[in-house]
Tab-separated table of C-alpha atoms and ligand atoms in Angstrom:
chain	number	residue	atom	x	y	z
A	1	ARG	CA	-4.884	24.318	-14.858
A	2	ARG	CA	-7.428	21.450	-14.952
A	3	VAL	CA	-8.856	21.421	-11.423
A	4	ALA	CA	-10.508	18.539	-9.594
A	5	ILE	CA	-12.248	19.297	-6.291
A	6	LEU	CA	-12.591	16.636	-3.571
A	7	ILE	CA	-15.535	16.943	-1.177
A	8	SER	CA	-17.356	14.927	1.487
A	9	GLY	CA	-20.276	17.198	2.401
A	10	GLY	CA	-22.165	20.380	1.578
A	11	GLY	CA	-19.452	21.735	-0.675
A	12	SER	CA	-19.862	25.449	0.102
A	13	ASN	CA	-16.122	25.975	-0.488
A	14	MET	CA	-16.293	23.919	-3.680
A	15	ASP	CA	-19.205	26.066	-4.882
A	16	ARG	CA	-17.222	29.290	-4.397
A	17	LEU	CA	-14.223	27.775	-6.174
A	18	LEU	CA	-16.419	26.778	-9.131
A	19	ALA	CA	-17.960	30.259	-9.277
A	20	SER	CA	-14.497	31.843	-9.168
A	21	MET	CA	-13.271	29.695	-12.079
A	22	GLU	CA	-16.160	30.725	-14.313
A	23	GLY	CA	-14.288	33.945	-15.035
A	24	SER	CA	-10.784	32.491	-15.042
A	25	ASP	CA	-8.326	31.931	-17.888
A	26	ASN	CA	-5.960	29.961	-15.656
A	27	ALA	CA	-8.168	27.375	-13.990
A	28	ARG	CA	-11.150	25.366	-15.007
A	29	PRO	CA	-12.993	22.576	-13.180
A	30	VAL	CA	-12.807	19.134	-14.762
A	31	LEU	CA	-14.271	17.026	-11.917
A	32	VAL	CA	-15.937	17.182	-8.518
A	33	LEU	CA	-15.401	13.940	-6.646
A	34	SER	CA	-16.975	12.913	-3.351
A	35	ASN	CA	-16.278	9.931	-1.106
A	36	ARG	CA	-19.924	10.111	-0.005
A	37	ALA	CA	-22.903	9.627	-2.327
A	38	ASP	CA	-25.073	11.823	-0.078
A	39	ALA	CA	-22.769	14.858	-0.287
A	40	GLY	CA	-24.868	17.950	-0.913
A	41	GLY	CA	-22.048	19.441	-2.954
A	42	LEU	CA	-22.647	16.957	-5.793
A	43	ALA	CA	-25.915	18.663	-6.739
A	44	LYS	CA	-24.261	22.091	-6.569
A	45	ALA	CA	-21.536	20.931	-8.954
A	46	SER	CA	-24.016	19.348	-11.367
A	47	ALA	CA	-26.064	22.558	-11.328
A	48	ARG	CA	-22.954	24.328	-12.611
A	49	GLY	CA	-22.447	21.715	-15.334
A	50	VAL	CA	-19.332	20.227	-13.772
A	51	PRO	CA	-18.783	16.437	-14.090
A	52	VAL	CA	-19.203	14.653	-10.756
A	53	ALA	CA	-18.203	11.244	-9.425
A	54	VAL	CA	-18.513	9.275	-6.199
A	55	VAL	CA	-15.759	6.971	-5.015
A	56	SER	CA	-16.878	5.620	-1.665
A	57	HIS	CA	-14.216	4.588	0.807
A	58	LYS	CA	-16.795	2.063	2.030
A	59	ASP	CA	-16.361	0.136	-1.248
A	60	PHE	CA	-12.750	-0.565	-0.295
A	61	PRO	CA	-13.006	-1.772	3.294
A	62	LYS	CA	-9.621	-1.660	5.035
A	63	ASP	CA	-7.881	-1.174	1.698
A	64	ARG	CA	-6.865	2.475	1.628
A	65	ASN	CA	-4.505	1.909	-1.274
A	66	ALA	CA	-7.321	0.502	-3.451
A	67	PHE	CA	-9.546	3.455	-2.524
A	68	GLU	CA	-6.810	5.911	-3.453
A	69	ALA	CA	-6.015	4.032	-6.654
A	70	ALA	CA	-9.677	4.506	-7.622
A	71	LEU	CA	-9.423	8.228	-6.846
A	72	HIS	CA	-6.216	8.503	-8.848
A	73	ALA	CA	-7.765	6.751	-11.840
A	74	ARG	CA	-10.626	9.275	-11.856
A	75	PHE	CA	-8.219	12.196	-11.690
A	76	GLU	CA	-6.101	10.807	-14.528
A	77	ALA	CA	-9.195	10.099	-16.667
A	78	ALA	CA	-10.286	13.735	-16.236
A	79	GLY	CA	-6.810	15.035	-17.077
A	80	THR	CA	-6.514	16.633	-13.655
A	81	ASP	CA	-3.398	18.651	-12.924
A	82	LEU	CA	-4.467	20.362	-9.704
A	83	ILE	CA	-6.532	18.947	-6.828
A	84	CYS	CA	-8.387	21.142	-4.324
A	85	LEU	CA	-9.551	19.439	-1.118
A	86	ALA	CA	-12.646	21.260	0.144
A	87	GLY	CA	-14.319	19.768	3.178
A	88	PHE	CA	-12.859	16.383	2.272
A	89	MET	CA	-12.886	14.304	5.425
A	90	ARG	CA	-10.548	11.415	4.610
A	91	ILE	CA	-6.835	11.329	5.383
A	92	LEU	CA	-4.761	10.557	2.281
A	93	THR	CA	-1.711	8.346	2.582
A	94	PRO	CA	1.813	9.640	1.913
A	95	GLY	CA	1.876	7.373	-1.148
A	96	PHE	CA	-1.062	9.139	-2.735
A	97	VAL	CA	-0.041	12.619	-1.582
A	98	GLY	CA	3.450	12.036	-2.982
A	99	LYS	CA	1.999	11.685	-6.490
A	100	TRP	CA	0.449	15.184	-6.192
A	101	THR	CA	3.186	17.125	-4.414
A	102	GLY	CA	2.903	20.762	-5.405
A	103	ARG	CA	-0.410	20.036	-7.125
A	104	MET	CA	-2.835	19.549	-4.198
A	105	LEU	CA	-4.328	22.269	-1.966
A	106	ASN	CA	-6.449	22.095	1.170
A	107	ILE	CA	-8.365	24.555	3.303
A	108	HIS	CA	-8.272	24.095	7.057
A	109	PRO	CA	-10.415	26.034	9.558
A	110	SER	CA	-7.653	27.336	11.838
A	111	LEU	CA	-4.613	29.611	11.729
A	112	LEU	CA	-2.085	26.826	11.090
A	113	PRO	CA	0.232	25.700	12.541
A	114	LYS	CA	-2.229	26.165	15.415
A	115	TYR	CA	-4.963	23.541	15.742
A	116	PRO	CA	-4.290	20.981	13.023
A	117	GLY	CA	-6.868	18.181	13.017
A	118	LEU	CA	-10.512	18.337	14.053
A	119	ASP	CA	-12.760	20.501	16.289
A	120	THR	CA	-10.608	23.556	15.669
A	121	HIS	CA	-13.172	26.172	16.752
A	122	ALA	CA	-13.945	24.552	20.115
A	123	ARG	CA	-10.212	24.150	20.754
A	124	ALA	CA	-9.453	27.790	19.913
A	125	LEU	CA	-12.257	28.945	22.224
A	126	ALA	CA	-11.122	26.628	25.016
A	127	ALA	CA	-7.622	28.069	24.702
A	128	GLY	CA	-8.988	31.610	24.980
A	129	GLU	CA	-7.631	32.664	21.577
A	130	ALA	CA	-8.282	36.321	20.734
A	131	GLU	CA	-7.951	35.583	17.009
A	132	HIS	CA	-8.803	32.598	14.815
A	133	GLY	CA	-9.355	31.917	11.130
A	134	CYS	CA	-8.505	29.604	8.244
A	135	THR	CA	-5.536	28.549	6.148
A	136	VAL	CA	-5.022	27.258	2.625
A	137	HIS	CA	-1.899	25.130	2.294
A	138	GLU	CA	-0.242	22.687	-0.071
A	139	VAL	CA	-0.953	19.132	0.996
A	140	THR	CA	2.035	17.095	2.137
A	141	SER	CA	2.206	13.785	3.961
A	142	GLU	CA	2.143	15.566	7.336
A	143	LEU	CA	-1.528	16.288	8.103
A	144	ASP	CA	-2.454	19.982	7.783
A	145	MET	CA	1.196	21.092	7.731
A	146	GLY	CA	2.173	21.823	4.116
A	147	PRO	CA	3.534	25.138	2.792
A	148	MET	CA	0.985	27.854	3.526
A	149	LEU	CA	-0.529	29.764	0.595
A	150	GLY	CA	-2.950	32.024	2.435
A	151	GLN	CA	-4.594	32.867	5.720
A	152	ALA	CA	-7.687	34.787	6.772
A	153	ARG	CA	-7.902	36.078	10.337
A	154	LEU	CA	-10.782	37.337	12.497
A	155	SER	CA	-11.334	38.371	16.110
A	156	VAL	CA	-12.997	35.939	18.479
A	157	ARG	CA	-15.968	37.721	20.034
A	158	ALA	CA	-17.299	37.502	23.603
A	159	GLY	CA	-20.116	34.996	23.595
A	160	ASP	CA	-18.810	33.173	20.529
A	161	THR	CA	-19.625	29.478	20.520
A	162	ALA	CA	-17.965	26.852	18.337
A	163	GLU	CA	-20.983	27.173	16.035
A	164	THR	CA	-20.968	30.964	15.717
A	165	LEU	CA	-17.196	30.956	15.251
A	166	ALA	CA	-17.377	28.180	12.643
A	167	ALA	CA	-19.961	30.160	10.696
A	168	ARG	CA	-17.814	33.324	10.655
A	169	VAL	CA	-14.691	31.355	9.729
A	170	LEU	CA	-16.580	29.635	6.910
A	171	THR	CA	-17.425	33.008	5.337
A	172	LEU	CA	-13.692	33.797	5.424
A	173	GLU	CA	-12.916	30.439	3.809
A	174	HIS	CA	-15.239	31.379	0.983
A	175	ARG	CA	-13.194	34.551	0.399
A	176	LEU	CA	-9.745	33.037	0.920
A	177	TYR	CA	-9.813	29.838	-1.139
A	178	PRO	CA	-10.838	31.426	-4.480
A	179	GLN	CA	-8.133	34.081	-4.103
A	180	VAL	CA	-5.484	31.474	-3.344
A	181	LEU	CA	-6.572	29.258	-6.262
A	182	ALA	CA	-6.478	32.212	-8.653
A	183	ARG	CA	-2.914	33.107	-7.641
A	184	PHE	CA	-1.731	29.490	-7.524
A	185	ALA	CA	-3.163	28.761	-10.995
A	186	ALA	CA	-1.457	31.891	-12.344
A	187	GLY	CA	1.879	30.758	-10.885
A	188	ASP	CA	1.847	33.607	-8.363
A	189	ARG	CA	3.238	32.317	-5.073
A	190	ARG	CA	2.681	35.488	-3.007
A	191	PRO	CA	0.667	34.460	0.082
A	192	VAL	CA	-2.910	35.775	0.383
A	193	THR	CA	-3.719	37.430	3.701
A	194	ILE	CA	-7.191	38.591	4.721
A	195	GLU	CA	-7.543	40.569	7.956
A	196	ALA	CA	-11.129	40.649	9.168
A	197	VAL	CA	-10.081	41.579	12.701
A	198	ASP	CA	-12.586	43.759	14.609
B	1	GRF	C1	-16.276	23.214	7.066
B	1	GRF	O1	-16.220	22.906	8.444
B	1	GRF	C2	-15.047	23.962	6.669
B	1	GRF	O2	-14.543	24.716	7.752
B	1	GRF	C3	-14.069	22.887	6.290
B	1	GRF	O3	-14.858	21.842	5.755
B	1	GRF	C4	-16.183	21.909	6.302
B	1	GRF	C5	-17.236	21.779	5.248
B	1	GRF	O4	-17.038	22.766	4.308
B	1	GRF	N1	-13.122	23.383	5.324
B	1	GRF	P1	-17.859	22.747	2.893
B	1	GRF	O5	-19.123	23.551	3.120
B	1	GRF	O6	-18.168	21.310	2.548
B	1	GRF	O7	-16.941	23.410	1.927
């Protein structure tokens, strides 16, 4: 599979995906694309020799379709056949998502269907959750609600803050996403589960 990774920030998940593909026969990176020119992940991708591009949503004010058409053109030009969203902070319209049904994955920092959307760690803490974690799912037009491909679970600890919890969940993301991509690219649809419960 020819994989494009979409980022908006530091790209730590992207970096683990790239590392995991270096030994893979089934997936190889063809593009890392960011909607922000200042995304730290761009340098990480370049350091691994992966082509990078920036398509800023700010260049298409109030024209989401034009922004997404620019994204789509980049993916087509790179011969992309699988998109991984990794810390990508823009919502994609159903029109765009529909073109990539079954070919676009996302990682979300909660145990979906719990806590779709933002601020997941603070919300899990506020709700007194005993467990929390992250999910990789296929992207559909309903935000954060596509078919689930893997989950990693951990125990919330006394004294956890949103920051400490986010940091522990992020290390699980780094384990989960590469495993899910490897199975998905090999056509293996068995869900990945990681139990890091204390
Ligand atoms: C993190 O909050 C992570 O939980 C979510 O995206 C954010 C940035 O991740 N998936 P990354 O370091 O850019 O991969």
